[in-house]
Amino acid sequence: MAYLPFLRERSPQHQTLNPIQFVNQKLGIPDHRFKVGDRIKYRYICDDKLDTENYLKLQINYGLIIWMAPNPKGQRWEIYILWDDESPKYFDFHSPHWSNGDDLEFA
């Protein structure tokens, strides 16, 4: 890390890319409308027949985007959300929101 400023001074044509630009240019995944730290809302109709109290009712969940990772194979972003009703201590970091965020809204 100590050599990076020196290399930047010696090579003025060197252009530093931020992670989003790198993903856009190198992996071909378009920029996403959400960013880490955004508060989001997810609406869906409960289709779980075992949940008799909420079956076929509109459910609204609120959460916070804690991480976004590019998926080059799927050509999309995987969005990791900490929902309000989940404990950060037991949060499953391996279950991203798979729909690329198309069904999410800003809260």
mmCIF file of N, CA and C in Angstrom:
data_model
loop_
_atom_site.group_PDB
_atom_site.id
_atom_site.type_symbol
_atom_site.label_atom_id
_atom_site.label_comp_id
_atom_site.label_asym_id
_atom_site.label_seq_id
_atom_site.Cartn_x
_atom_site.Cartn_y
_atom_site.Cartn_z
ATOM 1 N N MET A 1 0.816 -1.193 0.000
ATOM 2 C CA MET A 1 0.000 0.000 0.000
ATOM 3 C C MET A 1 0.857 1.253 0.000
ATOM 4 N N ALA A 2 2.050 1.204 0.525
ATOM 5 C CA ALA A 2 2.889 2.388 0.597
ATOM 6 C C ALA A 2 3.372 2.822 -0.774
ATOM 7 N N TYR A 3 3.380 1.926 -1.743
ATOM 8 C CA TYR A 3 3.886 2.269 -3.065
ATOM 9 C C TYR A 3 2.824 2.856 -3.989
ATOM 10 N N LEU A 4 1.550 2.743 -3.636
ATOM 11 C CA LEU A 4 0.501 3.210 -4.533
ATOM 12 C C LEU A 4 0.568 4.700 -4.843
ATOM 13 N N PRO A 5 0.767 5.606 -3.864
ATOM 14 C CA PRO A 5 0.875 7.017 -4.230
ATOM 15 C C PRO A 5 2.067 7.285 -5.152
ATOM 16 N N PHE A 6 3.160 6.592 -4.914
ATOM 17 C CA PHE A 6 4.329 6.759 -5.768
ATOM 18 C C PHE A 6 4.014 6.343 -7.203
ATOM 19 N N LEU A 7 3.367 5.213 -7.374
ATOM 20 C CA LEU A 7 3.027 4.756 -8.713
ATOM 21 C C LEU A 7 2.039 5.698 -9.392
ATOM 22 N N ARG A 8 1.130 6.257 -8.651
ATOM 23 C CA ARG A 8 0.150 7.171 -9.221
ATOM 24 C C ARG A 8 0.859 8.440 -9.710
ATOM 25 N N GLU A 9 1.867 8.915 -8.951
ATOM 26 C CA GLU A 9 2.614 10.097 -9.371
ATOM 27 C C GLU A 9 3.462 9.803 -10.597
ATOM 28 N N ARG A 10 4.038 8.643 -10.649
ATOM 29 C CA ARG A 10 4.918 8.286 -11.765
ATOM 30 C C ARG A 10 4.126 7.976 -13.026
ATOM 31 N N SER A 11 2.872 7.613 -12.886
ATOM 32 C CA SER A 11 2.056 7.220 -14.028
ATOM 33 C C SER A 11 0.773 8.054 -14.063
ATOM 34 N N PRO A 12 0.834 9.290 -14.597
ATOM 35 C CA PRO A 12 -0.349 10.144 -14.584
ATOM 36 C C PRO A 12 -1.486 9.634 -15.469
ATOM 37 N N GLN A 13 -1.190 8.813 -16.456
ATOM 38 C CA GLN A 13 -2.257 8.288 -17.308
ATOM 39 C C GLN A 13 -3.046 7.185 -16.610
ATOM 40 N N HIS A 14 -2.544 6.725 -15.461
ATOM 41 C CA HIS A 14 -3.250 5.696 -14.697
ATOM 42 C C HIS A 14 -4.570 6.257 -14.174
ATOM 43 N N GLN A 15 -5.637 5.587 -14.460
ATOM 44 C CA GLN A 15 -6.961 6.030 -14.013
ATOM 45 C C GLN A 15 -7.493 5.033 -13.000
ATOM 46 N N THR A 16 -7.848 5.540 -11.830
ATOM 47 C CA THR A 16 -8.379 4.677 -10.786
ATOM 48 C C THR A 16 -9.880 4.515 -10.986
ATOM 49 N N LEU A 17 -10.345 3.270 -11.009
ATOM 50 C CA LEU A 17 -11.773 2.988 -11.155
ATOM 51 C C LEU A 17 -12.363 2.678 -9.787
ATOM 52 N N ASN A 18 -13.544 3.219 -9.535
ATOM 53 C CA ASN A 18 -14.231 2.794 -8.320
ATOM 54 C C ASN A 18 -14.850 1.432 -8.594
ATOM 55 N N PRO A 19 -15.303 0.707 -7.591
ATOM 56 C CA PRO A 19 -15.817 -0.655 -7.812
ATOM 57 C C PRO A 19 -16.993 -0.728 -8.781
ATOM 58 N N ILE A 20 -17.889 0.261 -8.735
ATOM 59 C CA ILE A 20 -19.048 0.238 -9.634
ATOM 60 C C ILE A 20 -18.594 0.416 -11.080
ATOM 61 N N GLN A 21 -17.669 1.342 -11.336
ATOM 62 C CA GLN A 21 -17.148 1.540 -12.693
ATOM 63 C C GLN A 21 -16.430 0.286 -13.180
ATOM 64 N N PHE A 22 -15.677 -0.351 -12.295
ATOM 65 C CA PHE A 22 -14.983 -1.570 -12.682
ATOM 66 C C PHE A 22 -15.966 -2.644 -13.116
ATOM 67 N N VAL A 23 -17.022 -2.830 -12.320
ATOM 68 C CA VAL A 23 -18.020 -3.849 -12.649
ATOM 69 C C VAL A 23 -18.713 -3.504 -13.967
ATOM 70 N N ASN A 24 -19.029 -2.232 -14.170
ATOM 71 C CA ASN A 24 -19.673 -1.811 -15.416
ATOM 72 C C ASN A 24 -18.784 -2.078 -16.621
ATOM 73 N N GLN A 25 -17.527 -1.659 -16.536
ATOM 74 C CA GLN A 25 -16.631 -1.730 -17.691
ATOM 75 C C GLN A 25 -16.037 -3.109 -17.915
ATOM 76 N N LYS A 26 -15.630 -3.773 -16.850
ATOM 77 C CA LYS A 26 -14.925 -5.046 -17.008
ATOM 78 C C LYS A 26 -15.857 -6.251 -17.063
ATOM 79 N N LEU A 27 -16.949 -6.213 -16.299
ATOM 80 C CA LEU A 27 -17.836 -7.377 -16.251
ATOM 81 C C LEU A 27 -19.103 -7.186 -17.072
ATOM 82 N N GLY A 28 -19.394 -5.956 -17.476
ATOM 83 C CA GLY A 28 -20.570 -5.703 -18.304
ATOM 84 C C GLY A 28 -21.885 -5.730 -17.553
ATOM 85 N N ILE A 29 -21.852 -5.584 -16.232
ATOM 86 C CA ILE A 29 -23.080 -5.564 -15.438
ATOM 87 C C ILE A 29 -23.484 -4.109 -15.238
ATOM 88 N N PRO A 30 -24.690 -3.734 -15.632
ATOM 89 C CA PRO A 30 -25.079 -2.325 -15.522
ATOM 90 C C PRO A 30 -25.188 -1.867 -14.075
ATOM 91 N N ASP A 31 -25.045 -0.559 -13.891
ATOM 92 C CA ASP A 31 -25.149 0.047 -12.566
ATOM 93 C C ASP A 31 -26.550 -0.185 -12.016
ATOM 94 N N HIS A 32 -26.633 -0.268 -10.705
ATOM 95 C CA HIS A 32 -27.919 -0.543 -10.068
ATOM 96 C C HIS A 32 -28.464 0.723 -9.432
ATOM 97 N N ARG A 33 -29.773 0.826 -9.350
ATOM 98 C CA ARG A 33 -30.380 2.032 -8.783
ATOM 99 C C ARG A 33 -30.228 2.103 -7.273
ATOM 100 N N PHE A 34 -29.995 0.982 -6.611
ATOM 101 C CA PHE A 34 -29.807 0.964 -5.164
ATOM 102 C C PHE A 34 -28.333 0.995 -4.825
ATOM 103 N N LYS A 35 -28.030 1.491 -3.658
ATOM 104 C CA LYS A 35 -26.664 1.515 -3.136
ATOM 105 C C LYS A 35 -26.671 0.914 -1.732
ATOM 106 N N VAL A 36 -25.513 0.519 -1.255
ATOM 107 C CA VAL A 36 -25.383 -0.005 0.105
ATOM 108 C C VAL A 36 -25.789 1.099 1.083
ATOM 109 N N GLY A 37 -26.632 0.742 2.040
ATOM 110 C CA GLY A 37 -27.107 1.695 3.035
ATOM 111 C C GLY A 37 -28.492 2.234 2.731
ATOM 112 N N ASP A 38 -29.043 1.922 1.556
ATOM 113 C CA ASP A 38 -30.394 2.385 1.215
ATOM 114 C C ASP A 38 -31.437 1.627 2.009
ATOM 115 N N ARG A 39 -32.443 2.344 2.426
ATOM 116 C CA ARG A 39 -33.595 1.740 3.110
ATOM 117 C C ARG A 39 -34.597 1.354 2.037
ATOM 118 N N ILE A 40 -35.050 0.098 2.051
ATOM 119 C CA ILE A 40 -35.920 -0.389 0.992
ATOM 120 C C ILE A 40 -37.194 -1.004 1.564
ATOM 121 N N LYS A 41 -38.159 -1.187 0.649
ATOM 122 C CA LYS A 41 -39.443 -1.786 0.992
ATOM 123 C C LYS A 41 -39.719 -2.890 -0.022
ATOM 124 N N TYR A 42 -40.238 -4.014 0.463
ATOM 125 C CA TYR A 42 -40.567 -5.161 -0.381
ATOM 126 C C TYR A 42 -42.009 -5.551 -0.109
ATOM 127 N N ARG A 43 -42.837 -5.534 -1.159
ATOM 128 C CA ARG A 43 -44.250 -5.917 -1.027
ATOM 129 C C ARG A 43 -44.500 -7.228 -1.775
ATOM 130 N N TYR A 44 -45.271 -8.084 -1.155
ATOM 131 C CA TYR A 44 -45.630 -9.346 -1.802
ATOM 132 C C TYR A 44 -46.923 -9.868 -1.189
ATOM 133 N N ILE A 45 -47.550 -10.782 -1.906
ATOM 134 C CA ILE A 45 -48.748 -11.443 -1.384
ATOM 135 C C ILE A 45 -48.331 -12.806 -0.848
ATOM 136 N N CYS A 46 -48.669 -13.059 0.395
ATOM 137 C CA CYS A 46 -48.276 -14.299 1.054
ATOM 138 C C CYS A 46 -48.989 -15.481 0.387
ATOM 139 N N ASP A 47 -48.201 -16.442 -0.087
ATOM 140 C CA ASP A 47 -48.789 -17.635 -0.719
ATOM 141 C C ASP A 47 -48.493 -18.905 0.080
ATOM 142 N N ASP A 48 -48.104 -18.729 1.318
ATOM 143 C CA ASP A 48 -47.802 -19.855 2.199
ATOM 144 C C ASP A 48 -49.093 -20.323 2.881
ATOM 145 N N LYS A 49 -49.589 -21.486 2.475
ATOM 146 C CA LYS A 49 -50.852 -21.989 3.032
ATOM 147 C C LYS A 49 -50.739 -22.345 4.510
ATOM 148 N N LEU A 50 -49.527 -22.603 4.967
ATOM 149 C CA LEU A 50 -49.346 -22.913 6.382
ATOM 150 C C LEU A 50 -49.481 -21.670 7.257
ATOM 151 N N ASP A 51 -49.287 -20.503 6.669
ATOM 152 C CA ASP A 51 -49.438 -19.241 7.395
ATOM 153 C C ASP A 51 -50.887 -18.788 7.236
ATOM 154 N N THR A 52 -51.767 -19.423 7.985
ATOM 155 C CA THR A 52 -53.198 -19.171 7.810
ATOM 156 C C THR A 52 -53.600 -17.742 8.152
ATOM 157 N N GLU A 53 -52.859 -17.103 9.019
ATOM 158 C CA GLU A 53 -53.188 -15.735 9.418
ATOM 159 C C GLU A 53 -52.929 -14.727 8.292
ATOM 160 N N ASN A 54 -51.897 -14.970 7.482
ATOM 161 C CA ASN A 54 -51.510 -14.013 6.440
ATOM 162 C C ASN A 54 -51.738 -14.513 5.020
ATOM 163 N N TYR A 55 -52.304 -15.687 4.850
ATOM 164 C CA TYR A 55 -52.456 -16.285 3.525
ATOM 165 C C TYR A 55 -53.280 -15.373 2.613
ATOM 166 N N LEU A 56 -52.739 -15.094 1.433
ATOM 167 C CA LEU A 56 -53.319 -14.241 0.391
ATOM 168 C C LEU A 56 -53.524 -12.793 0.840
ATOM 169 N N LYS A 57 -52.725 -12.349 1.796
ATOM 170 C CA LYS A 57 -52.757 -10.954 2.231
ATOM 171 C C LYS A 57 -51.469 -10.266 1.801
ATOM 172 N N LEU A 58 -51.560 -8.968 1.565
ATOM 173 C CA LEU A 58 -50.395 -8.182 1.199
ATOM 174 C C LEU A 58 -49.468 -8.048 2.404
ATOM 175 N N GLN A 59 -48.204 -8.377 2.200
ATOM 176 C CA GLN A 59 -47.189 -8.260 3.231
ATOM 177 C C GLN A 59 -46.187 -7.191 2.799
ATOM 178 N N ILE A 60 -45.765 -6.369 3.731
ATOM 179 C CA ILE A 60 -44.775 -5.331 3.448
ATOM 180 C C ILE A 60 -43.626 -5.496 4.434
ATOM 181 N N ASN A 61 -42.423 -5.651 3.903
ATOM 182 C CA ASN A 61 -41.220 -5.773 4.719
ATOM 183 C C ASN A 61 -40.301 -4.601 4.424
ATOM 184 N N TYR A 62 -39.654 -4.098 5.468
ATOM 185 C CA TYR A 62 -38.685 -3.029 5.338
ATOM 186 C C TYR A 62 -37.316 -3.563 5.714
ATOM 187 N N GLY A 63 -36.293 -3.037 5.068
ATOM 188 C CA GLY A 63 -34.955 -3.505 5.371
ATOM 189 C C GLY A 63 -33.897 -2.518 4.936
ATOM 190 N N LEU A 64 -32.657 -2.923 5.130
ATOM 191 C CA LEU A 64 -31.503 -2.098 4.818
ATOM 192 C C LEU A 64 -30.549 -2.914 3.956
ATOM 193 N N ILE A 65 -30.095 -2.344 2.859
ATOM 194 C CA ILE A 65 -29.130 -3.038 1.997
ATOM 195 C C ILE A 65 -27.771 -2.961 2.679
ATOM 196 N N ILE A 66 -27.214 -4.127 3.008
ATOM 197 C CA ILE A 66 -25.935 -4.147 3.705
ATOM 198 C C ILE A 66 -24.772 -4.552 2.798
ATOM 199 N N TRP A 67 -25.074 -5.098 1.632
ATOM 200 C CA TRP A 67 -24.008 -5.528 0.739
ATOM 201 C C TRP A 67 -24.568 -5.751 -0.646
ATOM 202 N N MET A 68 -23.766 -5.488 -1.662
ATOM 203 C CA MET A 68 -24.131 -5.799 -3.046
ATOM 204 C C MET A 68 -22.928 -6.464 -3.694
ATOM 205 N N ALA A 69 -23.175 -7.535 -4.398
ATOM 206 C CA ALA A 69 -22.081 -8.258 -5.046
ATOM 207 C C ALA A 69 -22.453 -8.540 -6.490
ATOM 208 N N PRO A 70 -21.518 -8.341 -7.411
ATOM 209 C CA PRO A 70 -21.826 -8.644 -8.812
ATOM 210 C C PRO A 70 -21.838 -10.144 -9.050
ATOM 211 N N ASN A 71 -22.744 -10.574 -9.904
ATOM 212 C CA ASN A 71 -22.828 -11.970 -10.309
ATOM 213 C C ASN A 71 -22.560 -12.011 -11.810
ATOM 214 N N PRO A 72 -21.306 -12.233 -12.227
ATOM 215 C CA PRO A 72 -20.989 -12.185 -13.659
ATOM 216 C C PRO A 72 -21.715 -13.241 -14.479
ATOM 217 N N LYS A 73 -21.945 -14.392 -13.889
ATOM 218 C CA LYS A 73 -22.623 -15.458 -14.628
ATOM 219 C C LYS A 73 -24.071 -15.078 -14.920
ATOM 220 N N GLY A 74 -24.740 -14.488 -13.937
ATOM 221 C CA GLY A 74 -26.127 -14.079 -14.120
ATOM 222 C C GLY A 74 -26.284 -12.682 -14.690
ATOM 223 N N GLN A 75 -25.162 -11.953 -14.849
ATOM 224 C CA GLN A 75 -25.167 -10.588 -15.355
ATOM 225 C C GLN A 75 -26.105 -9.689 -14.555
ATOM 226 N N ARG A 76 -26.003 -9.785 -13.226
ATOM 227 C CA ARG A 76 -26.853 -8.978 -12.357
ATOM 228 C C ARG A 76 -26.153 -8.765 -11.025
ATOM 229 N N TRP A 77 -26.753 -7.921 -10.212
ATOM 230 C CA TRP A 77 -26.272 -7.675 -8.861
ATOM 231 C C TRP A 77 -27.041 -8.552 -7.893
ATOM 232 N N GLU A 78 -26.356 -9.100 -6.919
ATOM 233 C CA GLU A 78 -27.009 -9.798 -5.825
ATOM 234 C C GLU A 78 -27.067 -8.824 -4.661
ATOM 235 N N ILE A 79 -28.248 -8.610 -4.139
ATOM 236 C CA ILE A 79 -28.466 -7.614 -3.104
ATOM 237 C C ILE A 79 -28.695 -8.332 -1.782
ATOM 238 N N TYR A 80 -27.871 -8.024 -0.795
ATOM 239 C CA TYR A 80 -27.993 -8.633 0.529
ATOM 240 C C TYR A 80 -28.696 -7.643 1.450
ATOM 241 N N ILE A 81 -29.799 -8.075 2.028
ATOM 242 C CA ILE A 81 -30.662 -7.184 2.799
ATOM 243 C C ILE A 81 -30.798 -7.700 4.225
ATOM 244 N N LEU A 82 -30.698 -6.785 5.166
ATOM 245 C CA LEU A 82 -31.003 -7.099 6.554
ATOM 246 C C LEU A 82 -32.415 -6.584 6.817
ATOM 247 N N TRP A 83 -33.364 -7.488 6.909
ATOM 248 C CA TRP A 83 -34.756 -7.112 7.135
ATOM 249 C C TRP A 83 -34.946 -6.696 8.584
ATOM 250 N N ASP A 84 -35.909 -5.824 8.814
ATOM 251 C CA ASP A 84 -36.137 -5.275 10.151
ATOM 252 C C ASP A 84 -36.462 -6.343 11.189
ATOM 253 N N ASP A 85 -37.110 -7.420 10.789
ATOM 254 C CA ASP A 85 -37.498 -8.445 11.756
ATOM 255 C C ASP A 85 -36.434 -9.529 11.947
ATOM 256 N N GLU A 86 -35.251 -9.364 11.345
ATOM 257 C CA GLU A 86 -34.165 -10.329 11.517
ATOM 258 C C GLU A 86 -33.127 -9.776 12.477
ATOM 259 N N SER A 87 -32.533 -10.657 13.228
ATOM 260 C CA SER A 87 -31.481 -10.263 14.158
ATOM 261 C C SER A 87 -30.140 -10.261 13.422
ATOM 262 N N PRO A 88 -29.360 -9.181 13.543
ATOM 263 C CA PRO A 88 -28.042 -9.181 12.890
ATOM 264 C C PRO A 88 -27.141 -10.310 13.377
ATOM 265 N N LYS A 89 -27.373 -10.780 14.598
ATOM 266 C CA LYS A 89 -26.552 -11.853 15.141
ATOM 267 C C LYS A 89 -26.775 -13.163 14.387
ATOM 268 N N TYR A 90 -27.990 -13.397 13.922
ATOM 269 C CA TYR A 90 -28.318 -14.657 13.252
ATOM 270 C C TYR A 90 -28.659 -14.455 11.788
ATOM 271 N N PHE A 91 -28.249 -13.347 11.207
ATOM 272 C CA PHE A 91 -28.567 -13.060 9.809
ATOM 273 C C PHE A 91 -27.829 -14.018 8.887
ATOM 274 N N ASP A 92 -28.526 -14.559 7.898
ATOM 275 C CA ASP A 92 -27.930 -15.486 6.945
ATOM 276 C C ASP A 92 -27.346 -14.683 5.789
ATOM 277 N N PHE A 93 -26.052 -14.513 5.767
ATOM 278 C CA PHE A 93 -25.402 -13.695 4.750
ATOM 279 C C PHE A 93 -25.363 -14.373 3.392
ATOM 280 N N HIS A 94 -25.787 -15.613 3.293
ATOM 281 C CA HIS A 94 -25.726 -16.330 2.022
ATOM 282 C C HIS A 94 -27.082 -16.411 1.330
ATOM 283 N N SER A 95 -28.015 -15.553 1.698
ATOM 284 C CA SER A 95 -29.320 -15.581 1.024
ATOM 285 C C SER A 95 -29.636 -14.196 0.465
ATOM 286 N N PRO A 96 -29.062 -13.878 -0.696
ATOM 287 C CA PRO A 96 -29.326 -12.571 -1.285
ATOM 288 C C PRO A 96 -30.730 -12.494 -1.871
ATOM 289 N N HIS A 97 -31.154 -11.292 -2.137
ATOM 290 C CA HIS A 97 -32.434 -11.090 -2.809
ATOM 291 C C HIS A 97 -32.207 -11.380 -4.286
ATOM 292 N N TRP A 98 -32.820 -12.442 -4.815
ATOM 293 C CA TRP A 98 -32.451 -12.978 -6.125
ATOM 294 C C TRP A 98 -33.049 -12.249 -7.315
ATOM 295 N N SER A 99 -34.016 -11.364 -7.115
ATOM 296 C CA SER A 99 -34.705 -10.786 -8.267
ATOM 297 C C SER A 99 -33.994 -9.583 -8.858
ATOM 298 N N ASN A 100 -32.746 -9.328 -8.486
ATOM 299 C CA ASN A 100 -31.987 -8.181 -8.958
ATOM 300 C C ASN A 100 -32.587 -6.877 -8.464
ATOM 301 N N GLY A 101 -33.472 -6.935 -7.505
ATOM 302 C CA GLY A 101 -34.048 -5.730 -6.931
ATOM 303 C C GLY A 101 -35.162 -5.118 -7.727
ATOM 304 N N ASP A 102 -35.666 -5.806 -8.748
ATOM 305 C CA ASP A 102 -36.726 -5.242 -9.574
ATOM 306 C C ASP A 102 -38.035 -5.080 -8.815
ATOM 307 N N ASP A 103 -38.228 -5.855 -7.772
ATOM 308 C CA ASP A 103 -39.475 -5.771 -7.009
ATOM 309 C C ASP A 103 -39.279 -5.000 -5.702
ATOM 310 N N LEU A 104 -38.155 -4.301 -5.555
ATOM 311 C CA LEU A 104 -37.899 -3.497 -4.368
ATOM 312 C C LEU A 104 -38.171 -2.030 -4.656
ATOM 313 N N GLU A 105 -38.520 -1.291 -3.616
ATOM 314 C CA GLU A 105 -38.786 0.138 -3.723
ATOM 315 C C GLU A 105 -37.999 0.856 -2.631
ATOM 316 N N PHE A 106 -37.751 2.145 -2.852
ATOM 317 C CA PHE A 106 -37.153 2.946 -1.796
ATOM 318 C C PHE A 106 -38.189 3.165 -0.705
ATOM 319 N N ALA A 107 -37.783 3.062 0.553
ATOM 320 C CA ALA A 107 -38.723 3.254 1.666
ATOM 321 C C ALA A 107 -38.730 4.695 2.104
#
